mmCIF file of C-alpha atoms in Angstrom:
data_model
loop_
_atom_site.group_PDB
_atom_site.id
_atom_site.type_symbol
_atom_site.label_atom_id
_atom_site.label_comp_id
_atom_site.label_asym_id
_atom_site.label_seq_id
_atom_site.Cartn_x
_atom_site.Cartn_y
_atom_site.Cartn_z
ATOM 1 C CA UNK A 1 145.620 100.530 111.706
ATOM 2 C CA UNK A 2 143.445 101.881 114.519
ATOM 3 C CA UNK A 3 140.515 99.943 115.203
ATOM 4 C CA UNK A 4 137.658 101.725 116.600
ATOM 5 C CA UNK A 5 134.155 99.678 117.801
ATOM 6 C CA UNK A 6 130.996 101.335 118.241
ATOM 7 C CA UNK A 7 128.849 100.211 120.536
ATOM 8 C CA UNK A 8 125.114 99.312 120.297
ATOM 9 C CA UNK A 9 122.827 102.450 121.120
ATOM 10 C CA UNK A 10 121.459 102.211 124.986
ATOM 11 C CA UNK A 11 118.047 103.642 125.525
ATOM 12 C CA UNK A 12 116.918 104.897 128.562
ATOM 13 C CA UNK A 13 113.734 107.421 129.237
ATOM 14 C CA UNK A 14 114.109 109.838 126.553
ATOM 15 C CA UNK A 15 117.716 109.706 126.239
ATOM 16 C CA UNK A 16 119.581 107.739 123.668
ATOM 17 C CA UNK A 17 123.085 107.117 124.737
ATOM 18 C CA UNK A 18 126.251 106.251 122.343
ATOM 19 C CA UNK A 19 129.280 105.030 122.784
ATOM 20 C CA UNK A 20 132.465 103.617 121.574
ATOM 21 C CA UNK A 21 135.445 101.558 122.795
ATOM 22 C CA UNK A 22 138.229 105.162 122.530
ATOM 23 C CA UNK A 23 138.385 108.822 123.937
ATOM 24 C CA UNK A 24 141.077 109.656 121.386
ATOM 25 C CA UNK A 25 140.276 112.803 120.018
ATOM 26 C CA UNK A 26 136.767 113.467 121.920
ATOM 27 C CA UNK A 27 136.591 114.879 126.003
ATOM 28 C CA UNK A 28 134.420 111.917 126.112
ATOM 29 C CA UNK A 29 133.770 107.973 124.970
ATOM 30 C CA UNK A 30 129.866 108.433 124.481
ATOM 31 C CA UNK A 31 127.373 111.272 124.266
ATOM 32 C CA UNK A 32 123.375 111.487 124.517
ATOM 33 C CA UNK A 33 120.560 112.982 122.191
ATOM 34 C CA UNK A 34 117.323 113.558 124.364
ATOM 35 C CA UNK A 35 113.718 113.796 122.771
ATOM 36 C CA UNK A 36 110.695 115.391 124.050
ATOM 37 C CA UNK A 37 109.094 111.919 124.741
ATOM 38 C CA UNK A 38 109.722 108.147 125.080
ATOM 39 C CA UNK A 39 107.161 107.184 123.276
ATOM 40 C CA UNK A 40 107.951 109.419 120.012
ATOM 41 C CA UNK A 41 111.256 106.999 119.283
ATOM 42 C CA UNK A 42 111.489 104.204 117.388
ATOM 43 C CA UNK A 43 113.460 101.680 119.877
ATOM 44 C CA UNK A 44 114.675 99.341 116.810
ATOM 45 C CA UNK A 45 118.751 98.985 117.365
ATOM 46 C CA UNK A 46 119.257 99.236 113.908
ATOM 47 C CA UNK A 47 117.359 103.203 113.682
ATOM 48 C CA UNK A 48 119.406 104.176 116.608
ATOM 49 C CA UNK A 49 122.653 102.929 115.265
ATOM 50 C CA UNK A 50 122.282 105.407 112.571
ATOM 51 C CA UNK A 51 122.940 108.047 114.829
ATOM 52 C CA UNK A 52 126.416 107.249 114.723
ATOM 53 C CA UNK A 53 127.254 108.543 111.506
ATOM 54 C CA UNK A 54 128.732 111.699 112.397
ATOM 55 C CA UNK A 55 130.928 109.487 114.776
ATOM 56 C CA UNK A 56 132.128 107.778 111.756
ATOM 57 C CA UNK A 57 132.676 111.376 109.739
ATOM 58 C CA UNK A 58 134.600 112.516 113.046
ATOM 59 C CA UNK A 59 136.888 109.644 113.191
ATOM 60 C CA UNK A 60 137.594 109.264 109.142
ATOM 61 C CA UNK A 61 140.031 112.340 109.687
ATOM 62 C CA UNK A 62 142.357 109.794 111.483
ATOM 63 C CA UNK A 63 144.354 107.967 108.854
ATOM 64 C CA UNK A 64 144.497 103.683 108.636
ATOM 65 C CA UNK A 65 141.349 104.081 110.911
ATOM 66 C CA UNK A 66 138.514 101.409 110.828
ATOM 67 C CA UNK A 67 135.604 102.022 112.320
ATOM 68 C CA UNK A 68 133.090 98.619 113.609
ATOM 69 C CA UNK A 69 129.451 99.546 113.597
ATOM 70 C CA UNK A 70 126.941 97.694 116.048
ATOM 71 C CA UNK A 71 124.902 96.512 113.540
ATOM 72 C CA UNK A 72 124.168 94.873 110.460
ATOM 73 C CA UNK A 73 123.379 97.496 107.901
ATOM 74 C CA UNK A 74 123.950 95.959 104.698
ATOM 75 C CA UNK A 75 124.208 97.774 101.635
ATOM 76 C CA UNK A 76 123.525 100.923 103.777
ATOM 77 C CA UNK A 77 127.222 100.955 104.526
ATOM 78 C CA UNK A 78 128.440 101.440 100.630
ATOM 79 C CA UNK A 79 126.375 104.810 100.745
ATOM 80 C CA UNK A 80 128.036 105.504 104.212
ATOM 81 C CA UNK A 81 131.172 104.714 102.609
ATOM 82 C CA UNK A 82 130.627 107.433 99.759
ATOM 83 C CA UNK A 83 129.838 110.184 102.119
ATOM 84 C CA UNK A 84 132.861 109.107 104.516
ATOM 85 C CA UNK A 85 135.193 109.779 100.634
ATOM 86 C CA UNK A 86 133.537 112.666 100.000
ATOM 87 C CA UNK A 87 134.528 113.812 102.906
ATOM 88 C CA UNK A 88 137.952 112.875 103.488
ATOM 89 C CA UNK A 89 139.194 114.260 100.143
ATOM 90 C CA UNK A 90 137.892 117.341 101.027
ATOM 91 C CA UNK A 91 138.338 118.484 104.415
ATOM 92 C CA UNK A 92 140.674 115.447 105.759
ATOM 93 C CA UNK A 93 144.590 116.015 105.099
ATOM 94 C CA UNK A 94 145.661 112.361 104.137
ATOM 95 C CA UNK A 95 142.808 112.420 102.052
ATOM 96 C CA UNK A 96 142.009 107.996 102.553
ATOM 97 C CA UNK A 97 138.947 106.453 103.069
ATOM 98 C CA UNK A 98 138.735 104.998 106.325
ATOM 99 C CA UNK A 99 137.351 100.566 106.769
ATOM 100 C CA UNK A 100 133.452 100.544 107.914
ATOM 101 C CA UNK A 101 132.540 96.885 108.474
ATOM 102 C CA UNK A 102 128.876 95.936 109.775
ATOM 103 C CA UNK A 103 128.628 94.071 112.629
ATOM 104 C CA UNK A 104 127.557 90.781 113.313
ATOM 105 C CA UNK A 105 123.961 92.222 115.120
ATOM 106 C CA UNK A 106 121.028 91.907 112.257
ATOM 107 C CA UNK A 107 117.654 93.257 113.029
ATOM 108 C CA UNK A 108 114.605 93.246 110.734
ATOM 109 C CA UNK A 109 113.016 97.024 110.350
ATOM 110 C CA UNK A 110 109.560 97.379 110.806
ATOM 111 C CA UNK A 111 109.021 101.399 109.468
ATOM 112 C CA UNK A 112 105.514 103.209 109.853
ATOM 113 C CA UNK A 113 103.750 103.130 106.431
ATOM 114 C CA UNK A 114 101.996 106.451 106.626
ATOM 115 C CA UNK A 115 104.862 108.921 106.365
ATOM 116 C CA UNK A 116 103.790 112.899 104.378
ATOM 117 C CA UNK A 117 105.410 115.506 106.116
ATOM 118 C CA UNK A 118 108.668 117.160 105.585
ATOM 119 C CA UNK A 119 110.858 117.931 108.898
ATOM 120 C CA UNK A 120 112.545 121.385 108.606
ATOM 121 C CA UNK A 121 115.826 121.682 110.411
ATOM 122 C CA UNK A 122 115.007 125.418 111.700
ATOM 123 C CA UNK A 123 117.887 127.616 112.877
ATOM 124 C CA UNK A 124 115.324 130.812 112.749
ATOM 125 C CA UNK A 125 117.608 132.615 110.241
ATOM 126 C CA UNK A 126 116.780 133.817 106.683
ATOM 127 C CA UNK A 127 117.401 129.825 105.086
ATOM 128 C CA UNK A 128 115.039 128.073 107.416
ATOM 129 C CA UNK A 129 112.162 130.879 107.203
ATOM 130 C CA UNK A 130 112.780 131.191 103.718
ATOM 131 C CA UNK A 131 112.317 127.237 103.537
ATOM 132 C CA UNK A 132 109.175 127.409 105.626
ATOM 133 C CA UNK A 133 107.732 130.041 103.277
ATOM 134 C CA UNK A 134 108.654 127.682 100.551
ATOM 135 C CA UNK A 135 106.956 124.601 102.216
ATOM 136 C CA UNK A 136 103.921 126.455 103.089
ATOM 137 C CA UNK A 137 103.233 128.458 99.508
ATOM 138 C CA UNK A 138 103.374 124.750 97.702
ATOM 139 C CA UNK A 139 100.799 123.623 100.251
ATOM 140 C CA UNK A 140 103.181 120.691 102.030
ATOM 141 C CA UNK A 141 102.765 119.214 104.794
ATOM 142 C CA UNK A 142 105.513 120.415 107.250
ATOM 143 C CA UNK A 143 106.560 120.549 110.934
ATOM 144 C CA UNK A 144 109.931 122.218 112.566
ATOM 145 C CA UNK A 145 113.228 120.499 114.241
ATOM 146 C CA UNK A 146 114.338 122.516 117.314
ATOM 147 C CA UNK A 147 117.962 120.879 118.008
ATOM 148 C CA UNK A 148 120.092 122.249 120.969
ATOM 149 C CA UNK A 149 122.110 121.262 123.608
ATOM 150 C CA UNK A 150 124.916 123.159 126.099
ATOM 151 C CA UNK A 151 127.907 124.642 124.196
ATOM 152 C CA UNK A 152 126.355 124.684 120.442
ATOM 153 C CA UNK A 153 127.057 127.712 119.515
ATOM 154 C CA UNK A 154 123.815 130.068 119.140
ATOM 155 C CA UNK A 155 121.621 126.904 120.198
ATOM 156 C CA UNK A 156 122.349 126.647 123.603
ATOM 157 C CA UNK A 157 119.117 126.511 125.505
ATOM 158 C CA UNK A 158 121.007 128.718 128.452
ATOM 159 C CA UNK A 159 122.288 131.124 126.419
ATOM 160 C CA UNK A 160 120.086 131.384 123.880
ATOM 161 C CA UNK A 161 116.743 130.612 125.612
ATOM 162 C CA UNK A 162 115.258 133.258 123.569
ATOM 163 C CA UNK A 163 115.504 131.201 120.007
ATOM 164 C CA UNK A 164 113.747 128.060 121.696
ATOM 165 C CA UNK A 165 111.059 130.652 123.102
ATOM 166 C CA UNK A 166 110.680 132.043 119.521
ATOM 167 C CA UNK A 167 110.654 128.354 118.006
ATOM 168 C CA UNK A 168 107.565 127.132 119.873
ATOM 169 C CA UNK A 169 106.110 130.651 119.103
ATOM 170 C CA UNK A 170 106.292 129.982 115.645
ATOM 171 C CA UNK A 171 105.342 126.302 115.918
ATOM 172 C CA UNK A 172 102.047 127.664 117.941
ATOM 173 C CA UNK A 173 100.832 130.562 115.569
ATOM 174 C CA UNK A 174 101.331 128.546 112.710
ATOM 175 C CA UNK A 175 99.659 125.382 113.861
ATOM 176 C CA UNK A 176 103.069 123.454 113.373
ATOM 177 C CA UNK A 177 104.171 120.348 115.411
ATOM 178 C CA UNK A 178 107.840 121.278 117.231
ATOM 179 C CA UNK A 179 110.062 118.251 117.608
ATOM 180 C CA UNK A 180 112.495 119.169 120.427
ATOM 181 C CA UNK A 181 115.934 117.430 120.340
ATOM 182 C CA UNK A 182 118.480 118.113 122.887
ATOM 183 C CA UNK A 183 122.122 116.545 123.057
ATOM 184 C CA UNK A 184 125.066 116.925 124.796
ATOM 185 C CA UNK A 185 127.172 116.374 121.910
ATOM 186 C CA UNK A 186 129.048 119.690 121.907
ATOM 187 C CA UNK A 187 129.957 119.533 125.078
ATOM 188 C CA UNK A 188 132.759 116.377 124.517
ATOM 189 C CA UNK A 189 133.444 117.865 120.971
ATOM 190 C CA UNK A 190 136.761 120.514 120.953
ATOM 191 C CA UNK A 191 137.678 121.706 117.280
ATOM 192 C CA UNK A 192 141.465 122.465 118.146
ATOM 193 C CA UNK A 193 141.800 118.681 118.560
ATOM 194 C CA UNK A 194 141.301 117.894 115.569
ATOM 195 C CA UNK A 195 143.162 120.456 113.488
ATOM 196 C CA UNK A 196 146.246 118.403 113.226
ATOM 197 C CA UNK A 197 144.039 115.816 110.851
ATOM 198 C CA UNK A 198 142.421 118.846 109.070
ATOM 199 C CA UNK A 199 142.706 121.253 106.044
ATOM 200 C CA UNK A 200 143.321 124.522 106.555
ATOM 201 C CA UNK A 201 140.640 126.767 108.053
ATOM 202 C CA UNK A 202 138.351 123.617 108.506
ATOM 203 C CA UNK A 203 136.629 123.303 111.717
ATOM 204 C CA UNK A 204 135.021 119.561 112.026
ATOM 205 C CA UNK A 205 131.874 120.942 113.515
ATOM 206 C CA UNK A 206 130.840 123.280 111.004
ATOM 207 C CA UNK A 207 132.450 121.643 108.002
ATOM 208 C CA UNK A 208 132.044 118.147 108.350
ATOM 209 C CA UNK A 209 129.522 116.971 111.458
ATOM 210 C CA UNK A 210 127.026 120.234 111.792
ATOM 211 C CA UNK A 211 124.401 118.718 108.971
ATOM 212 C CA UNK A 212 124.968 114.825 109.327
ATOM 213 C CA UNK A 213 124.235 114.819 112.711
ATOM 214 C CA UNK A 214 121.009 117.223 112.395
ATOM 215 C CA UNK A 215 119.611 114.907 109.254
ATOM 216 C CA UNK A 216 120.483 111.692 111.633
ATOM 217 C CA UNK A 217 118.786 113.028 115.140
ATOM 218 C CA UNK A 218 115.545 113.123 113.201
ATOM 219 C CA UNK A 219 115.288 109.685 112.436
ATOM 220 C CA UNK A 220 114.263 107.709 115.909
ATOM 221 C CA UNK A 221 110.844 109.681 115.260
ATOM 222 C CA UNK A 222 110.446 109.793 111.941
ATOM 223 C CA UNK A 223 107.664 107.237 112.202
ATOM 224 C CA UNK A 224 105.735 108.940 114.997
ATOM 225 C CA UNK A 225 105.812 112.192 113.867
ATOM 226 C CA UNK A 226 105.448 110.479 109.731
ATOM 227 C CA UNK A 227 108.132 112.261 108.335
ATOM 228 C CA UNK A 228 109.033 111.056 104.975
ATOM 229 C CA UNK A 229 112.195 113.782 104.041
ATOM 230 C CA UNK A 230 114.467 116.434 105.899
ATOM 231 C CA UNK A 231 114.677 119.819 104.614
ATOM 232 C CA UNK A 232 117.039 122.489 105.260
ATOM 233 C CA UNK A 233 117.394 125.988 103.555
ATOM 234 C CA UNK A 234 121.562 126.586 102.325
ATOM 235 C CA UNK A 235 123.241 129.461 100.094
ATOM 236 C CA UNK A 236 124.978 129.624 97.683
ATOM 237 C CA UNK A 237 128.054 130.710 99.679
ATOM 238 C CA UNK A 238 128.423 127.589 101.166
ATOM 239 C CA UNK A 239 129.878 126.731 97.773
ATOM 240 C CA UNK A 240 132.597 129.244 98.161
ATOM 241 C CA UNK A 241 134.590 127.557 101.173
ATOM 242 C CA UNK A 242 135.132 124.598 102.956
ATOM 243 C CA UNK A 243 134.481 126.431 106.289
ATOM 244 C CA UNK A 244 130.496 125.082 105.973
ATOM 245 C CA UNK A 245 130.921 121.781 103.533
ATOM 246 C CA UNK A 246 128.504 120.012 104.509
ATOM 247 C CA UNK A 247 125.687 122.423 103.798
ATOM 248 C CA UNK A 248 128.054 122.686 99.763
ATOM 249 C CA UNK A 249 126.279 121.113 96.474
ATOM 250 C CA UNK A 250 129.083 118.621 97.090
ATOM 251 C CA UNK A 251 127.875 117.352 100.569
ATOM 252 C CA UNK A 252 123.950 117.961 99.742
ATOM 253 C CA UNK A 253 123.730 115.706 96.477
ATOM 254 C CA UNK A 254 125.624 113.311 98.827
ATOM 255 C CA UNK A 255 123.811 113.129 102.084
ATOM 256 C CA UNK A 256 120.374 112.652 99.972
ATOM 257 C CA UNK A 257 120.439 108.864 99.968
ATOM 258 C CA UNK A 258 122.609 108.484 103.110
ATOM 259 C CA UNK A 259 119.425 106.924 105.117
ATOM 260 C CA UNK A 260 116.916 104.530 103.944
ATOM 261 C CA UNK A 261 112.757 106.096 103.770
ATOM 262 C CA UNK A 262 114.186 109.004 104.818
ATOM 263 C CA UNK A 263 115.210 111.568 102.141
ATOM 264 C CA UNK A 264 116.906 114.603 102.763
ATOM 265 C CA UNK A 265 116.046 117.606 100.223
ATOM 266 C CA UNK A 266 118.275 120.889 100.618
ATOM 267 C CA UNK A 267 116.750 124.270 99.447
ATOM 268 C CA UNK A 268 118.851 127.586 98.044
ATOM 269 C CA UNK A 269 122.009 126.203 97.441
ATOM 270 C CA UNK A 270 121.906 128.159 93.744
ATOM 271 C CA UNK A 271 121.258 131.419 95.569
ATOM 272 C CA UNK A 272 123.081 133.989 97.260
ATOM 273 C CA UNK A 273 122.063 134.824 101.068
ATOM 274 C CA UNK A 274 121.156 138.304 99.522
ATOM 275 C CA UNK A 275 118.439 136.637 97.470
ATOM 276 C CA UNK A 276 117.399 134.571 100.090
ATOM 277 C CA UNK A 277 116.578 137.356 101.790
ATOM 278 C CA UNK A 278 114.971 138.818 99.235
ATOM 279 C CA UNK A 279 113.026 135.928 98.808
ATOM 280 C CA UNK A 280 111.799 135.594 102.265
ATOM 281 C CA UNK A 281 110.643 139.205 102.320
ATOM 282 C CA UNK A 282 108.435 139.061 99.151
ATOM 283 C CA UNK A 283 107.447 135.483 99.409
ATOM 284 C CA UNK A 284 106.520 135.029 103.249
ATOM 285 C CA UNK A 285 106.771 138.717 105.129
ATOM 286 C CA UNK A 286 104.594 137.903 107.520
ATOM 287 C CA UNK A 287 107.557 134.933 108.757
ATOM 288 C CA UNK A 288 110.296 138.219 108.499
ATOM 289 C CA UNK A 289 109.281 138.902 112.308
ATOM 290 C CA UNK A 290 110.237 135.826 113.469
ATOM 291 C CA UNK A 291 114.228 136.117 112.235
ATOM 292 C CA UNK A 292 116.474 134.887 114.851
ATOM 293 C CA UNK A 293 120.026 134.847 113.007
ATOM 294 C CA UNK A 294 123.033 135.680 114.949
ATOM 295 C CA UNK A 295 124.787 132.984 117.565
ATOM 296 C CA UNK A 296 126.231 135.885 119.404
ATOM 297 C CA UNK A 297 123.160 137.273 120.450
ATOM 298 C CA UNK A 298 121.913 137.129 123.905
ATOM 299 C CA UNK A 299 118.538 137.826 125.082
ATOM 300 C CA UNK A 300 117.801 139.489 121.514
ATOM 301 C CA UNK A 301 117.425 138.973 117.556
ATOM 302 C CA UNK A 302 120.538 140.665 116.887
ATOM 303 C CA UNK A 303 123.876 140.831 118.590
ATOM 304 C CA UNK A 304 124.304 144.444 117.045
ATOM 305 C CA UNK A 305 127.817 144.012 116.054
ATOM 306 C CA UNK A 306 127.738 143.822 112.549
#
């Protein structure tokens, strides 16, 4: 049995750092998410310690593994515990559920009480437009999640510098707070690794971490910016493969009640991206100009290739 501890969350600035006790498997024992502002996180242990769930979906592909959170999350963990099943049977070859324990750490939460908007994970392709269009035709109250960091594929702020251009260009003609989250967390993250543990054609990134950790970096500001749910637009062909799990039916219905006060609501998943698009174009054409969808392009919308 390996036993794996996770370390309580360090912040410093606008940088939360986490860590744990192995670099099996990772380039790296720890990794950083970086917001816009210090004062827009919620410092509480316990809201930062979330953050380590995609740890935990990362390291339940290693068989007779258990994994020792910082903190006490109580009942939180059986929830965790579903996801981390869901998971393994799916993607993981041996298929087990891995040991979570809490630790020994107990905080009491104190959450904002005034929470209304929905936080849209925006890529700037069809779903997250489409999901946009959606928010704004039933009149909610919405703002946009910019996530980046080196090496993440078509959200690289080097590479790509024109989708985080076209994000806060959105954000400003539509009157729409941005929340700007950068991490590092590609950068110690190599796929071929962790094919030995894996199903075939499964790549950990896109099929098991990609979503998790998007829904999770959204929480140390829920309160400030008072978000009450997550929203991201999906297809239908995500139910076709494992290649993109986590964005499945399976993995949507799941990760809904993975975090307390914070909901997470996923949009399309009964629709083909053919109808999505059809969708968007009808149903918000005005947001059609703002389509950013490839991750091979650079320094344009489209890479041309396809």
């Amino acid at each position: 049995m390996m036993l794996l501890q996770l370390n309580q969350p360090i912040l410093k600035d606008n940088r939360v750092f986490l860590s744990w006790d192995s670099d099996l498997l990772f380039k790296s024992n720890s990794f950083w998410i970086e917001y816009e502002n210090k004062d827009y996180i919620n410092a509480s242990v316990k809201v930062l310690s979330r953050l380590y769930l995609p740890i935990c979906l990362a390291f339940a592909a290693i068989e007779k593994v258990e994994i020792r959170l910082p903190v006490d999350l109580g009942q939180e963990v059986v929830e965790w515990v579903n996801v981390l099943s869901t998971f393994c049977k799916k993607l993981y070859k041996h298929g087990s559920v891995p040991i979570l324990k809490n630790g020994i750490f107990f905080e009491k939460e104190l959450w904002g009480t005034s929470r209304k908007k929905t936080a849209i994970l925006f890529g700037g392709g069809v779903e997250s437009l489409a999901a946009l269009s959606k928010m704004r035709n039933e009149g909610k109250d919405y703002c946009l999640v910019s996530l980046g960091g080196n090496s993440w594929p078509g959200s690289d702020p080097k590479v790509n510098e024109i989708k985080f251009l076209m994000d806060q260009k959105i954000s400003n003609d539509l009157g729409a707070a941005l929340i700007k989250i950068r991490t590092n967390f590609r950068e110690i993250l190599d796929d071929k690794q962790w094919y030995p543990f894996l199903k075939e054609r499964v790549h950990i990134s896109n099929a098991a971490l990609f979503l998790p950790f998007n829904i999770a970096a959204v929480l140390p500001v829920a309160d400030y910016f008072e978000i009450e749910s997550v929203a991201s637009g999906n297809e239908k062909e995500n139910n076709c493969t494992t290649e993109l799990f986590s964005f499945s039916d399976v993995s949507t219905s799941m990760l809904q009640r993975i975090f307390p006060r914070l909901r997470y609501e996923s949009f399309f998943n009964n629709l083909w991206k053919i109808k999505i698009v059809e969708k968007l174009f009808l149903e918000g054409p005005d947001l059609v100009k703002y389509q950013y969808s490839c991750n091979k392009n650079v320094g344009q919308r489209w890479c041309l290739n396809c």
